[in-house]
CSV table of C-alpha atoms in Angstrom, one decimal:
chain,number,residue,atom,x,y,z
A,1,MET,CA,110.5,204.9,196.6
A,2,VAL,CA,109.1,206.3,193.5
A,3,TYR,CA,111.1,206.6,190.3
A,4,GLU,CA,110.6,209.8,188.9
A,5,SER,CA,113.5,210.6,186.9
A,6,ILE,CA,114.2,209.0,183.1
A,7,ASP,CA,117.8,209.2,184.0
A,8,ASN,CA,117.7,206.4,186.3
A,9,LYS,CA,119.6,203.3,184.9
A,10,LYS,CA,116.7,201.3,186.0
A,11,ILE,CA,114.6,203.2,184.0
A,12,LYS,CA,116.9,203.4,181.1
A,13,ASP,CA,117.4,199.6,181.2
A,14,ILE,CA,113.7,199.1,180.8
A,15,LYS,CA,113.5,201.8,177.8
A,16,LYS,CA,116.3,199.8,176.0
A,17,LEU,CA,113.7,196.9,175.3
A,18,THR,CA,111.9,199.0,173.1
A,19,GLN,CA,114.7,198.1,170.7
A,20,LYS,CA,115.0,194.7,169.4
A,21,LYS,CA,118.6,194.5,169.5
A,22,TYR,CA,118.1,194.7,173.6
A,23,ARG,CA,115.3,192.5,173.6
A,24,ASP,CA,117.6,189.8,171.8
A,25,LYS,CA,120.3,190.7,174.3
A,26,PHE,CA,118.5,190.5,177.6
A,27,ASN,CA,115.7,187.9,176.1
A,28,LEU,CA,113.3,190.2,177.6
A,29,PHE,CA,110.3,192.2,176.2
A,30,ILE,CA,107.9,194.8,177.4
A,31,VAL,CA,103.9,194.5,177.5
A,32,GLU,CA,101.7,197.3,178.5
A,33,GLY,CA,98.3,197.2,180.2
A,34,GLU,CA,96.9,195.0,183.1
A,35,HIS,CA,95.3,192.6,180.7
A,36,LEU,CA,98.7,191.8,179.3
A,37,VAL,CA,100.6,192.0,182.4
A,38,LEU,CA,98.3,189.6,183.9
A,39,GLU,CA,98.5,186.9,181.0
A,40,ALA,CA,102.3,187.1,181.3
A,41,TYR,CA,102.1,186.6,185.2
A,42,LYS,CA,99.6,183.7,184.7
A,43,LYS,CA,102.1,182.1,182.5
A,44,GLY,CA,105.0,182.7,185.0
A,45,VAL,CA,107.1,185.1,182.8
A,46,LEU,CA,106.7,188.4,184.3
A,47,LYS,CA,109.9,189.4,185.5
A,48,GLN,CA,109.0,193.0,186.7
A,49,LEU,CA,106.1,195.3,187.3
A,50,ILE,CA,106.1,199.1,186.7
A,51,LEU,CA,103.3,201.1,188.1
A,52,GLU,CA,101.9,204.4,188.1
A,53,LYS,CA,102.8,205.6,191.6
A,54,ASP,CA,99.2,205.3,193.0
A,55,TYR,CA,98.2,202.3,191.1
A,56,ILE,CA,97.5,199.1,193.0
A,57,LEU,CA,98.2,195.6,191.6
A,58,PRO,CA,99.7,193.3,194.2
A,59,LEU,CA,101.6,190.7,192.1
A,60,ASP,CA,104.5,188.5,193.8
A,61,VAL,CA,106.9,190.3,191.4
A,62,ASP,CA,109.6,193.1,191.8
A,63,THR,CA,107.8,196.4,191.3
A,64,LEU,CA,108.7,199.7,190.5
A,65,TYR,CA,106.5,202.7,191.2
A,66,VAL,CA,107.0,205.5,188.5
A,67,THR,CA,105.5,208.8,187.7
A,68,ASN,CA,103.5,209.4,185.1
A,69,ASN,CA,106.5,211.3,183.3
A,70,VAL,CA,108.3,208.2,183.2
A,71,LEU,CA,105.6,206.0,182.2
A,72,SER,CA,105.2,208.1,179.0
A,73,TYR,CA,108.8,207.8,178.5
A,74,LEU,CA,108.7,203.9,178.6
A,75,SER,CA,105.4,203.5,176.8
A,76,SER,CA,105.0,203.0,173.2
A,77,LEU,CA,101.5,204.6,173.2
A,78,ASP,CA,100.2,208.1,172.7
A,79,THR,CA,98.3,207.6,175.7
A,80,PRO,CA,100.5,205.4,178.2
A,81,GLY,CA,98.4,203.5,180.7
A,82,LYS,CA,99.4,202.9,184.3
A,83,VAL,CA,101.0,199.2,184.1
A,84,ILE,CA,103.9,198.1,182.3
A,85,GLY,CA,105.4,194.6,182.6
A,86,VAL,CA,108.7,193.4,181.7
A,87,VAL,CA,108.5,189.9,180.4
A,88,GLU,CA,110.9,187.1,179.9
A,89,LYS,CA,110.6,185.9,176.0
A,90,LEU,CA,108.7,182.9,175.4
A,91,GLU,CA,110.1,179.6,175.7
A,92,ASN,CA,109.1,177.7,172.8
A,93,THR,CA,109.1,173.8,171.8
A,94,ASN,CA,110.2,171.9,169.0
A,95,LYS,CA,107.1,169.8,169.1
A,96,LEU,CA,105.0,171.3,166.4
A,97,GLY,CA,101.8,169.4,166.5
A,98,ASP,CA,99.7,168.7,163.5
A,99,LYS,CA,98.7,172.0,162.3
A,100,ILE,CA,101.4,174.5,161.8
A,101,LEU,CA,101.1,177.8,160.3
A,102,MET,CA,104.0,179.3,158.6
A,103,LEU,CA,104.5,183.1,157.8
A,104,ASP,CA,107.0,184.0,155.1
A,105,ASN,CA,108.2,187.5,155.4
A,106,VAL,CA,105.0,188.9,157.0
A,107,GLN,CA,106.1,192.6,157.7
A,108,ASP,CA,103.2,194.4,159.3
A,109,PRO,CA,103.0,194.1,163.1
A,110,GLY,CA,99.3,194.4,163.1
A,111,ASN,CA,98.9,191.6,160.7
A,112,LEU,CA,101.3,189.3,162.8
A,113,GLY,CA,99.3,190.1,166.0
A,114,THR,CA,96.0,189.6,164.3
A,115,ILE,CA,97.5,186.2,162.8
A,116,ILE,CA,98.3,185.1,166.2
A,117,ARG,CA,94.9,185.8,167.5
A,118,SER,CA,93.1,183.8,165.0
A,119,ALA,CA,95.6,181.1,165.0
A,120,VAL,CA,94.9,180.6,168.7
A,121,ALA,CA,91.0,180.8,168.0
A,122,PHE,CA,91.1,178.1,165.2
A,123,ASN,CA,93.6,175.6,167.0
A,124,ILE,CA,96.7,176.1,165.2
A,125,ASN,CA,99.6,174.3,167.2
A,126,THR,CA,102.5,176.2,166.1
A,127,ILE,CA,103.5,179.4,164.2
A,128,VAL,CA,106.5,179.5,162.5
A,129,LEU,CA,108.2,182.8,161.6
A,130,GLY,CA,110.5,182.5,158.5
A,131,GLU,CA,113.3,185.2,158.1
A,132,GLY,CA,111.9,188.4,157.3
A,133,CYS,CA,109.2,188.3,159.5
A,134,VAL,CA,108.4,191.5,161.8
A,135,ASP,CA,109.9,191.0,165.3
A,136,LEU,CA,107.4,189.0,167.6
A,137,TYR,CA,108.3,191.2,170.6
A,138,ASN,CA,107.6,194.6,168.6
A,139,SER,CA,105.1,196.5,170.8
A,140,LYS,CA,102.3,196.9,168.0
A,141,VAL,CA,102.4,192.8,167.6
A,142,ILE,CA,101.9,192.2,171.0
A,143,ARG,CA,98.9,194.8,171.3
A,144,ALA,CA,97.4,193.5,168.4
A,145,SER,CA,97.7,189.7,169.5
A,146,GLN,CA,95.6,190.8,172.7
A,147,GLY,CA,98.1,188.7,174.4
A,148,LEU,CA,97.3,185.6,173.0
A,149,LEU,CA,101.2,185.0,172.0
A,150,PHE,CA,101.2,183.4,175.9
A,151,HIS,CA,98.9,180.8,174.4
A,152,ILE,CA,100.6,179.3,171.3
A,153,ASN,CA,103.9,177.9,170.4
A,154,ILE,CA,105.8,180.3,168.3
A,155,ILE,CA,109.2,179.4,167.0
A,156,GLU,CA,111.5,181.3,164.3
A,157,SER,CA,113.2,179.2,161.6
A,158,ASN,CA,114.5,178.7,158.3
A,159,LEU,CA,111.5,177.8,156.1
A,160,LEU,CA,113.4,176.5,153.2
A,161,GLU,CA,115.1,174.1,155.6
A,162,LEU,CA,111.9,173.2,157.6
A,163,ILE,CA,109.4,172.5,155.0
A,164,PRO,CA,111.4,169.4,153.5
A,165,ASN,CA,111.7,168.1,157.2
A,166,LEU,CA,107.7,168.3,157.4
A,167,LYS,CA,107.4,166.6,154.4
A,168,GLU,CA,109.2,163.8,155.4
A,169,LYS,CA,107.2,163.7,158.5
A,170,GLU,CA,104.0,163.3,156.3
A,171,TYR,CA,102.5,166.9,156.8
A,172,THR,CA,100.9,168.2,153.6
A,173,ILE,CA,102.3,171.7,152.7
A,174,ILE,CA,99.7,174.0,151.8
A,175,GLY,CA,100.8,177.6,150.3
A,176,THR,CA,98.4,180.4,149.7
A,177,LYS,CA,97.8,182.1,146.4
A,178,VAL,CA,95.3,184.9,145.4
A,179,THR,CA,94.1,183.1,142.3
A,180,PHE,CA,96.1,180.0,141.7
A,181,GLY,CA,95.5,176.8,143.0
A,182,LYS,CA,92.4,174.9,144.9
A,183,SER,CA,89.6,176.7,146.0
A,184,LEU,CA,89.5,176.7,149.9
A,185,LYS,CA,85.9,175.3,150.0
A,186,SER,CA,87.1,172.3,148.1
A,187,ILE,CA,89.9,171.0,150.3
A,188,ASP,CA,89.8,168.0,151.8
A,189,LYS,CA,91.1,167.1,155.5
A,190,PHE,CA,94.5,166.1,156.0
A,191,LYS,CA,95.6,164.8,159.2
A,192,LYS,CA,98.8,167.0,159.4
A,193,ILE,CA,99.1,170.4,157.7
A,194,CYS,CA,101.1,173.0,157.3
A,195,ILE,CA,99.8,176.3,156.0
A,196,ILE,CA,102.0,179.2,154.4
A,197,MET,CA,101.0,182.4,154.2
A,198,GLY,CA,102.9,185.0,152.2
A,199,ASN,CA,104.7,188.8,152.2
A,200,GLU,CA,101.7,191.7,152.2
A,201,GLY,CA,102.6,192.7,149.0
A,202,ASN,CA,104.3,190.0,147.3
A,203,GLY,CA,102.7,186.7,148.8
A,204,MET,CA,105.0,183.6,149.1
A,205,SER,CA,108.7,183.8,147.7
A,206,GLU,CA,109.0,181.4,144.7
A,207,GLU,CA,111.5,179.5,146.5
A,208,ILE,CA,108.8,178.4,149.2
A,209,SER,CA,106.0,178.2,146.5
A,210,GLU,CA,108.1,175.4,144.9
A,211,LEU,CA,108.1,173.4,148.1
A,212,THR,CA,104.3,173.2,148.6
A,213,ASP,CA,102.2,170.5,147.7
A,214,PHE,CA,99.3,172.6,146.3
A,215,ASN,CA,98.1,176.2,146.8
A,216,VAL,CA,94.5,177.3,148.0
A,217,TYR,CA,92.7,180.7,147.2
A,218,ILE,CA,89.7,182.3,148.5
A,219,ASP,CA,86.8,182.8,146.2
A,220,MET,CA,85.9,186.3,146.0
A,221,ASN,CA,84.3,189.1,143.6
A,222,LYS,CA,86.8,190.1,140.9
A,223,ASP,CA,86.4,193.8,142.3
A,224,CYS,CA,88.6,192.7,145.0
A,225,GLU,CA,92.0,191.9,144.0
A,226,SER,CA,93.1,190.4,147.6
A,227,LEU,CA,92.4,190.3,150.9
A,228,ASN,CA,94.8,191.7,153.8
A,229,VAL,CA,97.2,188.9,154.7
A,230,GLY,CA,95.6,188.8,158.4
A,231,VAL,CA,92.1,188.3,157.1
A,232,ALA,CA,92.9,185.9,154.4
A,233,ALA,CA,94.8,183.7,157.4
A,234,SER,CA,91.8,183.8,159.3
A,235,ILE,CA,89.2,182.7,156.8
A,236,ILE,CA,91.8,180.0,155.8
A,237,LEU,CA,92.2,179.0,159.7
A,238,TYR,CA,88.6,179.0,160.5
A,239,GLU,CA,87.6,176.8,157.0
A,240,LEU,CA,90.5,174.2,157.8
A,241,ASP,CA,89.3,174.2,161.7
A,242,LYS,CA,85.9,172.7,160.5
B,1,MET,CA,103.8,226.8,137.8
B,2,VAL,CA,104.9,224.8,140.8
B,3,TYR,CA,103.3,225.4,144.0
B,4,GLU,CA,106.2,226.0,146.6
B,5,SER,CA,104.4,227.5,149.5
B,6,ILE,CA,102.0,225.8,152.0
B,7,ASP,CA,100.7,229.2,152.7
B,8,ASN,CA,99.2,229.7,149.4
B,9,LYS,CA,95.5,229.6,149.7
B,10,LYS,CA,94.8,226.6,147.3
B,11,ILE,CA,97.2,224.5,149.2
B,12,LYS,CA,95.5,225.5,152.5
B,13,ASP,CA,92.1,224.9,151.3
B,14,ILE,CA,93.1,221.4,150.5
B,15,LYS,CA,94.9,220.9,153.6
B,16,LYS,CA,91.6,221.7,155.4
B,17,LEU,CA,90.2,218.5,153.8
B,18,THR,CA,92.2,216.4,156.2
B,19,GLN,CA,89.6,217.6,158.8
B,20,LYS,CA,86.1,216.1,158.9
B,21,LYS,CA,84.4,219.2,159.4
B,22,TYR,CA,85.7,220.7,156.3
B,23,ARG,CA,85.4,217.3,154.3
B,24,ASP,CA,81.7,217.6,155.3
B,25,LYS,CA,81.4,221.2,154.3
B,26,PHE,CA,83.1,220.8,151.0
B,27,ASN,CA,81.8,217.5,150.1
B,28,LEU,CA,85.0,216.4,149.0
B,29,PHE,CA,88.1,213.9,150.5
B,30,ILE,CA,91.7,213.1,149.9
B,31,VAL,CA,93.0,210.2,148.6
B,32,GLU,CA,96.8,209.1,148.5
B,33,GLY,CA,98.8,207.3,145.9
B,34,GLU,CA,98.5,206.5,142.4
B,35,HIS,CA,96.6,203.5,142.9
B,36,LEU,CA,93.8,205.4,144.6
B,37,VAL,CA,93.6,208.4,142.6
B,38,LEU,CA,93.3,206.1,139.2
B,39,GLU,CA,90.4,204.2,141.1
B,40,ALA,CA,88.7,207.8,141.7
B,41,TYR,CA,89.4,208.8,138.2
B,42,LYS,CA,87.7,205.8,136.8
B,43,LYS,CA,84.8,206.4,138.9
B,44,GLY,CA,84.5,210.0,137.5
B,45,VAL,CA,84.9,211.6,141.0
B,46,LEU,CA,88.4,212.8,140.7
B,47,LYS,CA,88.3,216.9,141.0
B,48,GLN,CA,91.7,217.9,141.5
B,49,LEU,CA,95.4,216.4,141.1
B,50,ILE,CA,98.2,217.1,143.1
B,51,LEU,CA,101.6,215.8,141.8
B,52,GLU,CA,105.2,216.1,142.8
B,53,LYS,CA,106.5,218.9,140.1
B,54,ASP,CA,108.4,216.3,138.0
B,55,TYR,CA,105.8,213.3,138.2
B,56,ILE,CA,104.3,212.3,134.8
B,57,LEU,CA,100.4,211.2,135.3
B,58,PRO,CA,98.4,212.5,132.5
B,59,LEU,CA,94.6,212.7,133.4
B,60,ASP,CA,92.0,214.9,132.0
B,61,VAL,CA,91.5,216.7,135.5
B,62,ASP,CA,92.9,220.1,137.0
B,63,THR,CA,96.3,219.4,138.0
B,64,LEU,CA,98.7,221.3,140.6
B,65,TYR,CA,102.4,220.6,140.6
B,66,VAL,CA,103.9,221.1,143.9
B,67,THR,CA,107.2,220.6,146.0
B,68,ASN,CA,108.1,217.8,148.5
B,69,ASN,CA,107.5,220.5,150.9
B,70,VAL,CA,104.3,220.8,149.9
B,71,LEU,CA,103.2,217.0,149.4
B,72,SER,CA,104.8,216.7,153.0
B,73,TYR,CA,102.2,219.3,154.3
B,74,LEU,CA,99.3,217.6,152.4
B,75,SER,CA,99.8,214.0,153.4
B,76,SER,CA,98.7,211.9,156.2
B,77,LEU,CA,101.5,209.7,155.5
B,78,ASP,CA,105.0,209.2,157.2
B,79,THR,CA,106.6,208.9,154.1
B,80,PRO,CA,104.5,211.0,151.3
B,81,GLY,CA,103.9,209.8,148.2
B,82,LYS,CA,104.1,211.8,144.7
B,83,VAL,CA,100.4,211.7,144.2
B,84,ILE,CA,97.3,213.2,146.0
B,85,GLY,CA,93.9,213.3,144.7
B,86,VAL,CA,91.0,215.3,145.6
B,87,VAL,CA,88.1,213.5,145.4
B,88,GLU,CA,84.1,214.1,145.6
B,89,LYS,CA,82.6,212.2,148.3
B,90,LEU,CA,80.7,209.2,146.8
B,91,GLU,CA,76.7,209.2,145.9
B,92,ASN,CA,75.3,206.7,147.2
B,93,THR,CA,71.8,204.9,146.5
B,94,ASN,CA,68.9,204.1,148.6
B,95,LYS,CA,68.8,200.7,146.4
B,96,LEU,CA,70.2,198.7,149.2
B,97,GLY,CA,70.4,195.2,147.6
B,98,ASP,CA,69.8,191.7,149.2
B,99,LYS,CA,72.9,191.6,151.2
B,100,ILE,CA,73.4,194.4,153.8
B,101,LEU,CA,76.1,194.9,156.3
B,102,MET,CA,75.5,197.1,159.3
B,103,LEU,CA,78.2,198.4,161.4
B,104,ASP,CA,77.2,199.9,165.0
B,105,ASN,CA,79.8,202.1,166.6
B,106,VAL,CA,82.7,200.7,164.7
B,107,GLN,CA,85.4,203.0,165.7
B,108,ASP,CA,89.0,202.0,164.5
B,109,PRO,CA,89.7,203.0,160.7
B,110,GLY,CA,92.0,200.0,159.9
B,111,ASN,CA,88.6,198.1,161.0
B,112,LEU,CA,86.4,199.8,158.5
B,113,GLY,CA,88.8,199.6,155.8
B,114,THR,CA,89.2,196.1,156.3
B,115,ILE,CA,85.8,195.4,156.4
B,116,ILE,CA,85.0,197.6,153.2
B,117,ARG,CA,87.6,195.2,151.4
B,118,SER,CA,85.9,191.9,152.7
B,119,ALA,CA,82.6,193.2,152.0
B,120,VAL,CA,83.4,193.9,148.2
B,121,ALA,CA,85.3,190.5,148.2
B,122,PHE,CA,82.2,188.8,149.5
B,123,ASN,CA,79.7,190.4,147.4
B,124,ILE,CA,77.7,192.5,150.1
B,125,ASN,CA,75.6,195.2,148.2
B,126,THR,CA,75.5,198.0,150.9
B,127,ILE,CA,77.4,198.8,154.2
B,128,VAL,CA,75.3,201.0,156.5
B,129,LEU,CA,77.4,203.2,158.8
B,130,GLY,CA,75.4,203.6,162.1
B,131,GLU,CA,76.0,206.7,164.3
B,132,GLY,CA,79.4,206.5,166.3
B,133,CYS,CA,81.2,204.8,163.4
B,134,VAL,CA,84.5,206.4,162.3
B,135,ASP,CA,84.2,208.9,159.3
B,136,LEU,CA,84.2,206.9,156.0
B,137,TYR,CA,86.8,209.6,154.7
B,138,ASN,CA,89.2,209.4,157.1
B,139,SER,CA,92.6,208.9,155.5
B,140,LYS,CA,93.3,205.5,157.3
B,141,VAL,CA,90.0,204.3,156.3
B,142,ILE,CA,90.6,205.0,152.8
B,143,ARG,CA,94.1,203.3,153.0
B,144,ALA,CA,93.0,200.2,154.7
B,145,SER,CA,90.2,199.6,152.0
B,146,GLN,CA,92.5,199.8,149.4
B,147,GLY,CA,90.4,201.6,147.2
B,148,LEU,CA,87.5,199.3,147.5
B,149,LEU,CA,85.0,202.1,148.9
B,150,PHE,CA,84.7,203.1,145.3
B,151,HIS,CA,83.3,199.8,144.6
B,152,ILE,CA,80.4,199.4,146.9
B,153,ASN,CA,77.5,201.3,148.0
B,154,ILE,CA,78.1,202.7,151.5
B,155,ILE,CA,75.5,205.0,153.3
B,156,GLU,CA,75.0,206.4,156.8
B,157,SER,CA,72.0,206.0,158.6
B,158,ASN,CA,70.2,205.4,161.8
B,159,LEU,CA,70.3,201.9,162.5
B,160,LEU,CA,67.2,201.9,165.3
B,161,GLU,CA,65.1,203.3,162.4
B,162,LEU,CA,66.5,201.3,159.6
B,163,ILE,CA,66.0,197.9,160.8
B,164,PRO,CA,62.3,197.8,161.5
B,165,ASN,CA,62.1,199.0,158.0
B,166,LEU,CA,64.3,196.3,156.8
B,167,LYS,CA,62.1,193.6,158.6
B,168,GLU,CA,58.9,195.0,156.8
B,169,LYS,CA,60.9,194.3,153.4
B,170,GLU,CA,61.5,190.7,154.8
B,171,TYR,CA,65.3,190.9,155.4
B,172,THR,CA,66.5,188.7,158.1
B,173,ILE,CA,68.4,190.6,160.6
B,174,ILE,CA,71.6,188.8,161.6
B,175,GLY,CA,73.4,190.2,164.8
B,176,THR,CA,76.7,188.9,166.1
B,177,LYS,CA,77.9,188.2,169.6
B,178,VAL,CA,81.1,186.4,170.7
B,179,THR,CA,79.4,183.4,172.4
B,180,PHE,CA,75.6,183.7,172.0
B,181,GLY,CA,73.3,182.4,169.6
B,182,LYS,CA,73.8,180.0,166.5
B,183,SER,CA,77.0,178.8,165.0
B,184,LEU,CA,78.0,180.2,162.0
B,185,LYS,CA,78.5,177.0,160.6
B,186,SER,CA,74.9,176.1,161.1
B,187,ILE,CA,72.7,178.7,159.8
B,188,ASP,CA,70.7,178.4,156.4
B,189,LYS,CA,70.7,180.4,153.6
B,190,PHE,CA,68.3,183.7,153.6
B,191,LYS,CA,67.5,185.4,150.5
B,192,LYS,CA,67.4,189.0,151.8
B,193,ILE,CA,70.0,189.2,154.9
B,194,CYS,CA,71.3,192.3,157.2
B,195,ILE,CA,74.3,191.3,159.3
B,196,ILE,CA,75.2,193.5,162.0
B,197,MET,CA,78.9,193.9,163.5
B,198,GLY,CA,79.4,195.8,166.5
B,199,ASN,CA,81.8,198.2,168.4
B,200,GLU,CA,85.4,196.7,168.9
B,201,GLY,CA,85.1,196.5,172.8
B,202,ASN,CA,81.6,196.3,173.6
B,203,GLY,CA,79.8,194.6,170.6
B,204,MET,CA,76.3,195.7,169.4
B,205,SER,CA,74.7,198.1,171.5
B,206,GLU,CA,71.7,196.5,173.5
B,207,GLU,CA,68.8,198.5,171.6
B,208,ILE,CA,70.2,197.1,168.3
B,209,SER,CA,70.5,193.5,169.8
B,210,GLU,CA,66.8,193.5,170.7
B,211,LEU,CA,66.0,194.0,166.9
B,212,THR,CA,67.9,191.0,165.7
B,213,ASP,CA,66.1,187.8,164.6
B,214,PHE,CA,68.7,186.0,166.1
B,215,ASN,CA,72.7,186.2,166.6
B,216,VAL,CA,75.5,184.2,165.3
B,217,TYR,CA,78.9,183.3,166.7
B,218,ILE,CA,82.3,182.0,165.5
B,219,ASP,CA,83.1,178.7,167.2
B,220,MET,CA,86.4,178.9,168.4
B,221,ASN,CA,89.1,177.8,170.8
B,222,LYS,CA,88.2,178.9,174.7
B,223,ASP,CA,91.7,180.6,175.1
B,224,CYS,CA,90.6,183.1,172.4
B,225,GLU,CA,87.7,185.2,173.8
B,226,SER,CA,87.1,187.2,170.7
B,227,LEU,CA,88.3,188.4,167.4
B,228,ASN,CA,89.3,191.6,165.9
B,229,VAL,CA,86.0,192.7,164.2
B,230,GLY,CA,87.6,193.2,160.8
B,231,VAL,CA,88.4,189.5,160.9
B,232,ALA,CA,85.1,188.5,162.6
B,233,ALA,CA,82.8,190.2,159.9
B,234,SER,CA,85.3,189.0,156.9
B,235,ILE,CA,85.0,185.3,158.4
B,236,ILE,CA,81.0,185.8,158.8
B,237,LEU,CA,80.9,187.3,155.3
B,238,TYR,CA,82.8,184.5,153.6
B,239,GLU,CA,80.7,181.8,155.3
B,240,LEU,CA,77.4,183.4,154.0
B,241,ASP,CA,78.8,183.9,150.6
B,242,LYS,CA,78.9,180.2,149.9
């Protein structure tokens, strides 16, 4: 059968997942496009596939065929594609690894997506989202991450509690400030590191700043006051991955 | 007087500048927010100031006071601010300097804005926009650049004609590919360089690729196929600025 009506209960239930409260309630989220759907399928977390009625994508999962009208209703895109997936939220692990990236109040979904992509590129083991960060399952985050959220451990945590814990385990806690601390080019290698990136406008919160071992900054021309946080994180992760 | 109607000719003429064809015709563009307006003013290119009727910003320039309704009409933002500037397009120079960044078909306005910001940060002298790039005066480009378009020479040019010209002047032409060429970490210093970044989906065009001296790539984890072009450009410019 082909689902033609946006009033159908199944369709309405999927639509609910565009809201955080329902994503949290059902432990599900939506991805759009064949690339992301296949990433979720390979990871074993694709629960339901929604296809434009004539589209062919034979996956071993509950599949609903729908009209373009229904796709438009479910999609967060101006130009909806033909493939949507309902995906189980990621099961993450408390084994954090030796390279942790902590985000303090990063609010822009595009920035979080970019940071996830760069964190995978530069071999971060775990991303820790502190309170105040944009929801990981926001459609723009998922799109900007290019599906790389399926390739890295991401947890939510209270940073003020976690940092002292990491210090006991001999992590070096590296904060980031625009102009204060050590030049990124000058810092040594550490076996276990935790890098903290702060909010787009205000940087790291004061309480978090007080817990760092030192801060790094990126040398740059004085005409440029600061870099986009996604760019700054990417440069720092690149440099520390050498 | 306070302009209250969006049917007023002056207001309608400003609104036209949200379209590229009128920006080109009148050689003007719009910036939003006090920060960008002040950047334009310092640069001497602010032609007209549009303020919410009770807002105070005493600049020595033709000023129109308008209602919030008119501001909403003129603004490209979901939540319009209280300050808009009409700005003369940048007068750029053919003195390109020793460090050039060339963009081949970069289409996303956020990416171009980010790249402008990073180019200023890492001491690029000139950005060359090839055909197919998003319009520099697109509101999203301006916003993402954080006003740094006023701090760097930006020209439009035919890259296929300009590159051979630069080669004659002993520039080293460095292309970028995701996985092919020299590792960014391994490349030498050159006195005069031109770095080329390509399109978001397809990279550099084939004709451009054939003109490079060599390509660089950024070492990364194999799970990550590529980086966002704004991020990749920023890392390359950071590394080459050392």
